Amino acid sequence: MSINVGIAGLGVVAQGLLELASTNSERLSAIAAKPLCVTRVASRRLREEAALGSIPFSTDLDDLVNDDDLDLVIELIGGTDAAYDLIKACLNRGRGVITANKAVLATHGNELLEIARERHVPLAFEAAVAGGIPIIAALKTRFPANSVNWITGIINGTCNYILTAMSEEGVAFEDALRRAQELGYAEADPTFDVGGMDAAQKLAILVALAFDVPIEIDEVYCEGIQDITIDDIRHADEFGYSIKHLAIGRQEDDVIEMRVHPALVPKDNLLARVNDVENAVQLGTTNTGVLRFTGPGAGGHATASSVIADLTNIASGLYQQPGIGGKPLQARRMGDVSSEFFLSIAATDRPGVIASIGEILASHGISIASMVQKQEEVVRSDDSSVIPVVILTNSVVERELDQSLQELESLDDIASPIKKIRVVDLA
Ligand code: HSE
């Protein structure tokens, strides 16, 4: 008896999967101890370049629900609505599903995982987070001799690719994004990548697994990289930092912090050296120190490898469904989080300006760790000119910092908005 597999979607990951499944078919069937056959593909759009051979194809996703000869459906269409309908219908018919879709899991994962549990069918999602890195498999072990206290990662390949190109080649943001799209890394709507939503969705899934809470995307604080400039990257570099888009989940006294945002990372930390489409996830544990996972975070073959890992695990009977939501999630507000900050302030080059910046920060209990007044005059559209003042603060609660920035922005000599980027202490 073979395992009959249906695939939904014909994008970069589906095409990667078809290629890997065909070139490794004997090996995969040997691992599963039975033939694995792709017997149906459905996608709302046919792509001529997809090598379907004799596999039946249709543009109606319901064909995957109604084909009772299918044992498993692999959902690779992305997005939420159609993917949700398809996964739910398949699970309700007792058919297992493998998905690479973090958006649908972040939005409907609690419900879908509950249906899978009730129906005793797998809903596997290794490919949904960090592409080719087996981070879901790692978290599923629950680290029995440990607790995971924190997760810090670079989990959006597109952001990392763009920041690397800006930093190492001086490529403009838009050009770097175009290259990431051409390489098939970006989402259909790349604002999900650069705006941080994609990383937020992945973080919500990782946190649910690590801390046994529900998937709560609305509790993730989310900032993207759209406002990061080559000057910010250069100024951070002069202080000894790289700018990365980080995802952070931290549990302290049952309160959980979940945030994705650009951050200054010390150049000697592993995360500062994770470049291009590479992803990295670091887990802080009680008894095994820091566990570090790195690898390609996007791309057809890398992501398809994780899909195939789920497929062979399910087919060979080794797959274990992870449980989540054992306890409610109590989230920490961003205003209550303490960080050091990088501030870039455009100020008029007049005597006393630096002193007023120092006074206002001090009145909020904020110390300056380093400050550089750049000799780079910037002429603005109204012909006035400003110079950047770049500051690193000591650790401060975010709410207090925001109040000080509001006061600074109300000064005539300081242009609004002030750029603030968190410095992340990875010790
Ligand atoms: N757009 C995603 C990324 C693809 O850039 O990381 C992988 O989830």
Coordinates of C-alpha atoms and ligand atoms in Angstrom, one line a residue:
M1 CA 0.0 0.0 0.0
S2 CA 1.3 3.4 -0.9
I3 CA 0.9 6.7 0.9
N4 CA -1.0 9.0 -1.5
V5 CA -0.1 12.7 -1.1
G6 CA -1.9 15.7 -2.5
I7 CA -0.2 19.1 -2.8
A8 CA -2.0 22.4 -2.6
G9 CA -0.2 25.2 -4.4
L10 CA 2.5 25.5 -7.1
G11 CA 4.7 28.3 -5.8
V12 CA 8.4 28.2 -4.9
V13 CA 8.1 25.7 -2.1
A14 CA 5.7 23.4 -4.0
Q15 CA 8.0 23.3 -7.0
G16 CA 11.0 22.6 -4.7
L17 CA 9.0 19.8 -3.1
L18 CA 8.1 18.2 -6.4
E19 CA 11.8 18.3 -7.4
L20 CA 13.1 16.9 -4.2
A21 CA 10.3 14.2 -4.0
S22 CA 11.1 13.1 -7.5
T23 CA 14.9 13.1 -7.2
N24 CA 14.8 11.3 -3.8
S25 CA 11.8 9.1 -4.4
E26 CA 13.4 5.7 -3.7
R27 CA 15.1 7.0 -0.6
L28 CA 12.0 8.6 0.8
S29 CA 9.9 5.5 0.2
A30 CA 12.6 3.4 1.9
I31 CA 12.5 5.6 5.0
A32 CA 8.7 5.4 5.1
A33 CA 8.9 1.7 4.3
K34 CA 6.2 2.1 1.7
P35 CA 5.9 4.0 -1.6
L36 CA 5.2 7.8 -1.2
C37 CA 3.3 9.0 -4.3
V38 CA 2.1 12.5 -5.2
T39 CA -1.2 11.6 -6.7
R40 CA -2.9 15.1 -7.0
V41 CA -1.9 18.7 -7.2
A42 CA -4.3 21.6 -7.0
S43 CA -3.5 25.3 -7.2
R44 CA -5.7 28.3 -8.1
R45 CA -3.2 29.1 -10.8
L46 CA -1.3 26.8 -13.1
R47 CA 2.4 27.6 -13.5
E48 CA 3.7 26.3 -16.8
E49 CA 7.2 25.9 -15.3
A50 CA 6.1 23.3 -12.7
A51 CA 7.2 19.8 -13.6
L52 CA 4.0 17.9 -12.9
G53 CA 4.6 15.1 -15.3
S54 CA 1.5 12.8 -15.2
I55 CA 0.2 14.0 -11.8
P56 CA -3.4 15.1 -12.1
F57 CA -3.8 18.8 -11.7
S58 CA -6.8 21.0 -11.1
T59 CA -7.5 24.6 -10.1
D60 CA -10.1 23.6 -7.6
L61 CA -8.7 23.1 -4.1
D62 CA -11.8 21.2 -3.1
D63 CA -10.5 18.3 -5.2
L64 CA -8.0 17.7 -2.5
V65 CA -10.7 17.5 0.1
N66 CA -13.0 15.3 -2.0
D67 CA -10.3 12.8 -3.2
D68 CA -10.8 10.0 -0.6
D69 CA -7.7 8.1 -2.1
L70 CA -5.5 10.8 -0.5
D71 CA -3.8 10.0 2.8
L72 CA -2.2 13.4 3.4
V73 CA -2.5 16.9 2.0
I74 CA 0.4 19.3 1.9
E75 CA -0.8 22.9 2.1
L76 CA 1.6 25.3 0.3
I77 CA -0.8 28.0 -0.9
G78 CA 0.0 30.5 1.9
G79 CA -2.4 33.2 3.2
T80 CA -5.1 32.6 5.7
D81 CA -8.7 32.2 4.3
A82 CA -8.4 29.5 1.6
A83 CA -5.7 27.7 3.5
Y84 CA -7.8 27.6 6.6
D85 CA -10.8 26.2 4.8
L86 CA -8.7 23.6 3.1
I87 CA -6.9 22.4 6.2
K88 CA -10.0 22.4 8.3
A89 CA -12.0 20.4 5.7
C90 CA -9.1 17.9 5.3
L91 CA -8.7 17.4 9.1
N92 CA -12.5 17.0 9.6
R93 CA -12.4 14.2 7.0
G94 CA -9.8 12.5 9.0
R95 CA -7.0 13.4 6.5
G96 CA -3.6 14.5 7.9
V97 CA -2.1 17.8 6.8
I98 CA 1.4 19.2 6.5
T99 CA 1.6 23.0 6.2
A100 CA 4.4 25.5 5.7
N101 CA 2.0 28.3 6.4
K102 CA 2.8 30.4 9.5
A103 CA 0.0 32.9 8.7
V104 CA -2.8 30.3 9.0
L105 CA -1.3 28.8 12.1
A106 CA -0.8 32.2 13.7
T107 CA -4.4 33.1 13.0
H108 CA -6.2 29.8 13.4
G109 CA -3.6 27.4 14.8
N110 CA -5.2 26.9 18.2
E111 CA -8.5 25.7 16.5
L112 CA -6.8 23.6 13.8
L113 CA -4.5 21.9 16.3
E114 CA -7.5 21.1 18.5
I115 CA -9.4 19.6 15.5
A116 CA -6.3 17.5 14.7
R117 CA -6.1 16.3 18.3
E118 CA -9.8 15.4 18.4
R119 CA -9.6 13.6 15.0
H120 CA -6.3 11.8 15.8
V121 CA -4.8 13.1 12.6
P122 CA -1.5 14.9 12.2
L123 CA -1.2 18.6 11.5
A124 CA 2.6 19.0 11.0
F125 CA 4.3 22.4 10.5
E126 CA 8.1 22.1 10.6
A127 CA 8.4 24.2 7.4
A128 CA 6.3 27.1 8.9
V129 CA 9.2 28.5 10.9
A130 CA 12.8 29.1 9.9
G131 CA 12.7 27.3 6.6
G132 CA 15.1 24.4 6.6
I133 CA 16.0 24.6 10.4
P134 CA 14.4 21.7 12.4
I135 CA 13.4 24.1 15.2
I136 CA 9.9 22.7 15.6
A137 CA 11.3 19.2 16.1
A138 CA 13.7 20.6 18.7
L139 CA 11.1 22.4 20.6
K140 CA 8.8 19.4 20.5
T141 CA 11.2 17.4 22.6
R142 CA 10.2 19.8 25.4
F143 CA 13.8 19.5 26.7
P144 CA 12.8 17.2 29.6
A145 CA 15.8 18.1 31.8
N146 CA 15.4 21.8 31.1
S147 CA 13.2 24.8 30.9
V148 CA 13.5 27.1 27.9
N149 CA 13.7 30.6 29.4
W150 CA 14.1 32.6 26.2
I151 CA 14.2 32.5 22.5
T152 CA 16.1 35.0 20.3
G153 CA 16.2 34.6 16.6
I154 CA 16.5 35.9 13.1
I155 CA 13.5 34.3 11.5
N156 CA 12.7 36.3 8.4
G157 CA 15.1 35.6 5.6
T158 CA 13.9 38.5 3.5
C159 CA 14.7 41.1 6.2
N160 CA 18.1 39.5 6.9
Y161 CA 18.9 39.4 3.2
I162 CA 18.0 43.1 2.8
L163 CA 19.9 44.3 5.9
T164 CA 22.9 42.3 4.8
A165 CA 22.9 43.8 1.3
M166 CA 22.5 47.3 2.7
S167 CA 25.3 46.8 5.2
E168 CA 27.8 44.9 3.1
E169 CA 27.2 46.3 -0.4
G170 CA 25.5 49.6 0.4
V171 CA 22.5 48.5 -1.7
A172 CA 19.4 50.6 -1.4
F173 CA 16.5 49.1 0.6
E174 CA 14.2 48.8 -2.5
D175 CA 16.9 47.2 -4.7
A176 CA 17.7 44.6 -2.0
L177 CA 14.0 43.8 -1.6
R178 CA 13.6 43.3 -5.3
R179 CA 16.5 40.9 -5.3
A180 CA 14.9 39.0 -2.3
Q181 CA 11.7 38.7 -4.3
E182 CA 13.5 37.5 -7.4
L183 CA 15.2 34.8 -5.3
G184 CA 11.8 33.6 -4.1
Y185 CA 12.4 34.5 -0.4
A186 CA 9.7 37.1 0.0
E187 CA 6.0 36.6 0.7
A188 CA 3.4 37.3 -2.0
D189 CA 2.9 40.6 -0.3
P190 CA 6.4 41.5 0.8
T191 CA 5.1 44.1 3.4
F192 CA 4.5 41.0 5.6
D193 CA 8.3 40.5 5.5
V194 CA 9.6 44.0 5.8
G195 CA 6.9 45.1 8.2
G196 CA 7.7 42.3 10.6
M197 CA 4.4 40.4 10.4
D198 CA 6.0 37.2 9.0
A199 CA 8.5 37.1 11.9
A200 CA 5.7 37.9 14.4
Q201 CA 3.7 34.9 13.2
K202 CA 6.6 32.6 13.4
L203 CA 7.5 33.9 16.9
A204 CA 4.0 33.3 18.2
I205 CA 4.3 29.7 17.1
L206 CA 7.7 29.2 18.7
V207 CA 6.6 30.8 21.9
A208 CA 3.5 28.6 22.1
L209 CA 5.6 25.5 21.7
A210 CA 8.4 26.6 24.1
F211 CA 6.2 27.8 26.9
D212 CA 3.1 25.7 26.4
V213 CA 0.7 28.6 25.8
P214 CA -1.8 29.3 23.0
I215 CA -0.7 30.9 19.8
E216 CA -1.5 34.6 20.3
I217 CA -0.4 36.7 17.4
D218 CA -2.1 39.8 18.7
E219 CA 0.2 39.8 21.7
V220 CA 3.4 40.1 19.6
Y221 CA 4.8 43.6 19.5
C222 CA 5.8 44.1 15.8
E223 CA 8.1 46.6 14.0
G224 CA 9.7 46.1 10.6
I225 CA 12.8 47.3 8.9
Q226 CA 11.3 49.9 6.5
D227 CA 12.8 52.8 8.4
I228 CA 16.3 51.5 8.8
T229 CA 18.7 53.5 6.7
I230 CA 22.3 52.9 5.5
D231 CA 23.3 55.7 7.8
D232 CA 21.8 53.9 10.8
I233 CA 23.7 50.8 9.9
R234 CA 26.9 52.8 9.5
H235 CA 26.5 54.6 12.8
A236 CA 25.7 51.3 14.6
D237 CA 28.8 49.8 13.1
E238 CA 30.9 52.6 14.5
F239 CA 29.7 51.7 18.0
G240 CA 30.5 48.0 17.4
Y241 CA 27.0 46.7 16.5
S242 CA 25.2 45.2 13.5
I243 CA 21.5 45.9 12.9
K244 CA 19.4 42.7 12.6
H245 CA 15.7 42.1 12.6
L246 CA 15.2 40.0 15.8
A247 CA 12.4 38.0 17.3
I248 CA 12.5 37.7 21.0
G249 CA 10.3 35.5 23.3
R250 CA 11.1 35.5 27.0
Q251 CA 9.3 34.0 30.0
E252 CA 9.8 35.5 33.5
D253 CA 7.6 34.6 36.4
D254 CA 5.0 33.3 34.0
V255 CA 4.8 36.6 32.2
I256 CA 5.8 36.3 28.5
E257 CA 7.4 39.0 26.4
M258 CA 7.0 38.6 22.6
R259 CA 8.5 41.1 20.3
V260 CA 10.0 41.5 16.8
H261 CA 11.9 44.6 15.8
P262 CA 15.2 45.8 14.4
A263 CA 17.9 45.7 17.0
L264 CA 21.6 46.5 17.5
V265 CA 23.4 43.2 18.1
P266 CA 27.0 43.2 19.3
K267 CA 29.3 42.3 16.4
D268 CA 30.9 39.5 18.3
N269 CA 27.6 37.7 18.8
L270 CA 26.7 34.8 16.5
L271 CA 23.5 36.6 15.4
A272 CA 25.5 39.5 14.0
R273 CA 27.3 37.0 11.7
V274 CA 24.1 35.4 10.4
N275 CA 23.8 36.9 6.9
D276 CA 21.7 36.8 3.8
V277 CA 18.8 34.5 3.9
E278 CA 20.2 32.5 6.8
N279 CA 18.0 32.3 9.9
A280 CA 19.1 31.5 13.5
V281 CA 17.3 30.6 16.6
Q282 CA 19.0 30.7 20.0
L283 CA 17.3 29.0 23.0
G284 CA 18.3 29.9 26.5
T285 CA 17.8 26.8 28.7
T286 CA 18.3 26.1 32.4
N287 CA 20.8 23.2 32.2
T288 CA 22.2 23.1 28.6
G289 CA 23.1 26.8 28.3
V290 CA 22.4 28.4 25.0
L291 CA 21.4 26.1 22.1
R292 CA 22.0 27.6 18.7
F293 CA 20.4 26.6 15.4
T294 CA 21.3 28.2 12.1
G295 CA 20.4 27.5 8.5
P296 CA 18.6 28.7 5.4
G297 CA 15.3 30.4 6.4
A298 CA 13.6 30.5 3.1
G299 CA 13.8 29.2 -0.5
G300 CA 12.2 26.3 -2.3
H301 CA 14.5 23.4 -1.5
A302 CA 15.3 24.4 2.1
T303 CA 11.6 24.8 3.0
A304 CA 10.7 21.7 1.1
S305 CA 13.3 19.7 3.1
S306 CA 11.3 20.5 6.2
V307 CA 8.0 19.5 4.5
I308 CA 9.7 16.2 3.6
A309 CA 10.9 15.6 7.2
D310 CA 7.2 15.9 8.3
L311 CA 6.1 13.6 5.4
T312 CA 8.5 10.8 6.2
N313 CA 7.9 11.1 9.9
I314 CA 4.2 10.7 9.4
A315 CA 4.5 8.0 6.8
S316 CA 6.8 5.9 9.0
G317 CA 4.6 6.4 12.1
L318 CA 7.2 8.4 14.0
Y319 CA 5.4 11.7 14.0
Q320 CA 4.3 13.1 17.3
Q321 CA 1.8 15.9 17.4
P322 CA 3.0 18.7 19.7
G323 CA 0.6 20.0 22.3
I324 CA 0.3 23.7 23.0
G325 CA -2.0 25.9 25.2
G326 CA -1.5 24.0 28.5
K327 CA -1.7 27.4 30.3
P328 CA -3.0 30.8 29.4
L329 CA -0.6 33.4 28.0
Q330 CA 0.1 36.4 30.2
A331 CA 1.9 39.0 28.0
R332 CA 4.2 41.7 29.1
R333 CA 3.4 45.2 27.6
M334 CA 6.2 46.7 25.5
G335 CA 6.2 49.8 27.7
D336 CA 7.3 47.6 30.6
V337 CA 10.3 46.1 28.8
S338 CA 13.8 47.5 29.7
S339 CA 16.5 47.9 27.0
E340 CA 19.4 50.0 26.1
F341 CA 18.7 52.2 23.1
F342 CA 20.4 53.6 20.0
L343 CA 19.0 57.1 19.3
S344 CA 19.6 59.1 16.1
I345 CA 18.6 62.7 16.7
A346 CA 18.6 65.3 13.9
A347 CA 19.5 68.5 15.7
T348 CA 20.3 72.1 14.7
D349 CA 24.1 72.7 15.1
R350 CA 23.8 75.4 17.8
P351 CA 25.5 75.8 21.1
G352 CA 23.5 74.3 24.0
V353 CA 21.6 71.7 21.9
I354 CA 23.6 68.8 23.2
A355 CA 23.3 70.1 26.8
S356 CA 19.5 70.2 26.5
I357 CA 19.4 66.6 25.1
G358 CA 21.5 65.5 28.1
E359 CA 19.3 67.4 30.6
I360 CA 16.0 66.0 29.3
L361 CA 17.3 62.4 29.2
A362 CA 18.8 62.9 32.8
S363 CA 15.5 64.2 34.1
H364 CA 14.0 60.8 33.1
G365 CA 16.8 58.9 34.8
I366 CA 18.4 58.0 31.5
S367 CA 22.2 57.9 31.3
I368 CA 24.1 58.3 28.1
A369 CA 26.6 55.4 27.5
S370 CA 28.1 56.9 24.4
M371 CA 27.4 59.9 22.2
V372 CA 28.8 61.1 18.9
Q373 CA 27.9 64.3 17.1
K374 CA 28.4 63.5 13.4
Q375 CA 30.0 66.1 11.2
E376 CA 27.5 65.3 8.5
E377 CA 25.3 68.3 7.7
V378 CA 21.9 67.3 6.3
V379 CA 20.0 70.0 4.4
R380 CA 16.3 69.7 4.7
S381 CA 13.5 70.6 2.2
D382 CA 13.0 74.0 4.0
D383 CA 16.7 74.8 3.5
S384 CA 17.4 74.5 7.3
S385 CA 20.2 72.1 8.1
V386 CA 20.7 69.6 10.9
I387 CA 23.4 67.3 12.0
P388 CA 22.9 63.7 13.4
V389 CA 23.6 63.2 17.1
V390 CA 23.9 59.5 17.8
I391 CA 23.5 58.2 21.3
L392 CA 23.6 54.9 23.1
T393 CA 21.7 54.9 26.4
N394 CA 22.0 52.7 29.4
S395 CA 19.1 50.4 30.2
V396 CA 15.8 52.1 30.6
V397 CA 12.1 51.1 30.7
E398 CA 10.6 51.8 27.3
R399 CA 7.7 53.9 28.6
E400 CA 10.2 56.3 30.3
L401 CA 12.3 56.6 27.2
D402 CA 9.2 57.4 25.1
Q403 CA 8.3 60.2 27.4
S404 CA 11.8 61.7 27.2
L405 CA 11.7 61.4 23.3
Q406 CA 8.3 63.3 23.3
E407 CA 9.9 66.1 25.3
L408 CA 12.9 66.2 23.0
E409 CA 10.8 66.3 19.9
S410 CA 9.0 69.3 21.2
L411 CA 12.2 71.3 21.2
D412 CA 12.6 73.7 18.2
D413 CA 16.2 72.6 17.6
I414 CA 15.3 68.9 17.3
A415 CA 13.6 67.4 14.3
S416 CA 10.8 64.9 14.8
P417 CA 10.7 61.9 14.8
I418 CA 13.8 60.8 16.7
K419 CA 15.0 57.4 15.5
K420 CA 15.1 54.8 18.3
I421 CA 16.4 51.2 17.9
R422 CA 16.7 48.8 20.8
V423 CA 20.1 47.4 21.7
V424 CA 19.6 43.7 22.6
D425 CA 21.8 42.2 25.3
L426 CA 22.2 38.6 24.2
A427 CA 24.2 37.5 27.3
Ligands
HSE1 N1 9.1 35.2 3.5 C1 9.7 34.3 4.4 C2 11.1 34.8 4.8 C3 9.8 33.0 3.8 O1 11.6 35.7 4.1 O2 11.6 34.3 5.8 C4 10.0 31.9 4.8 O3 9.0 31.8 5.7

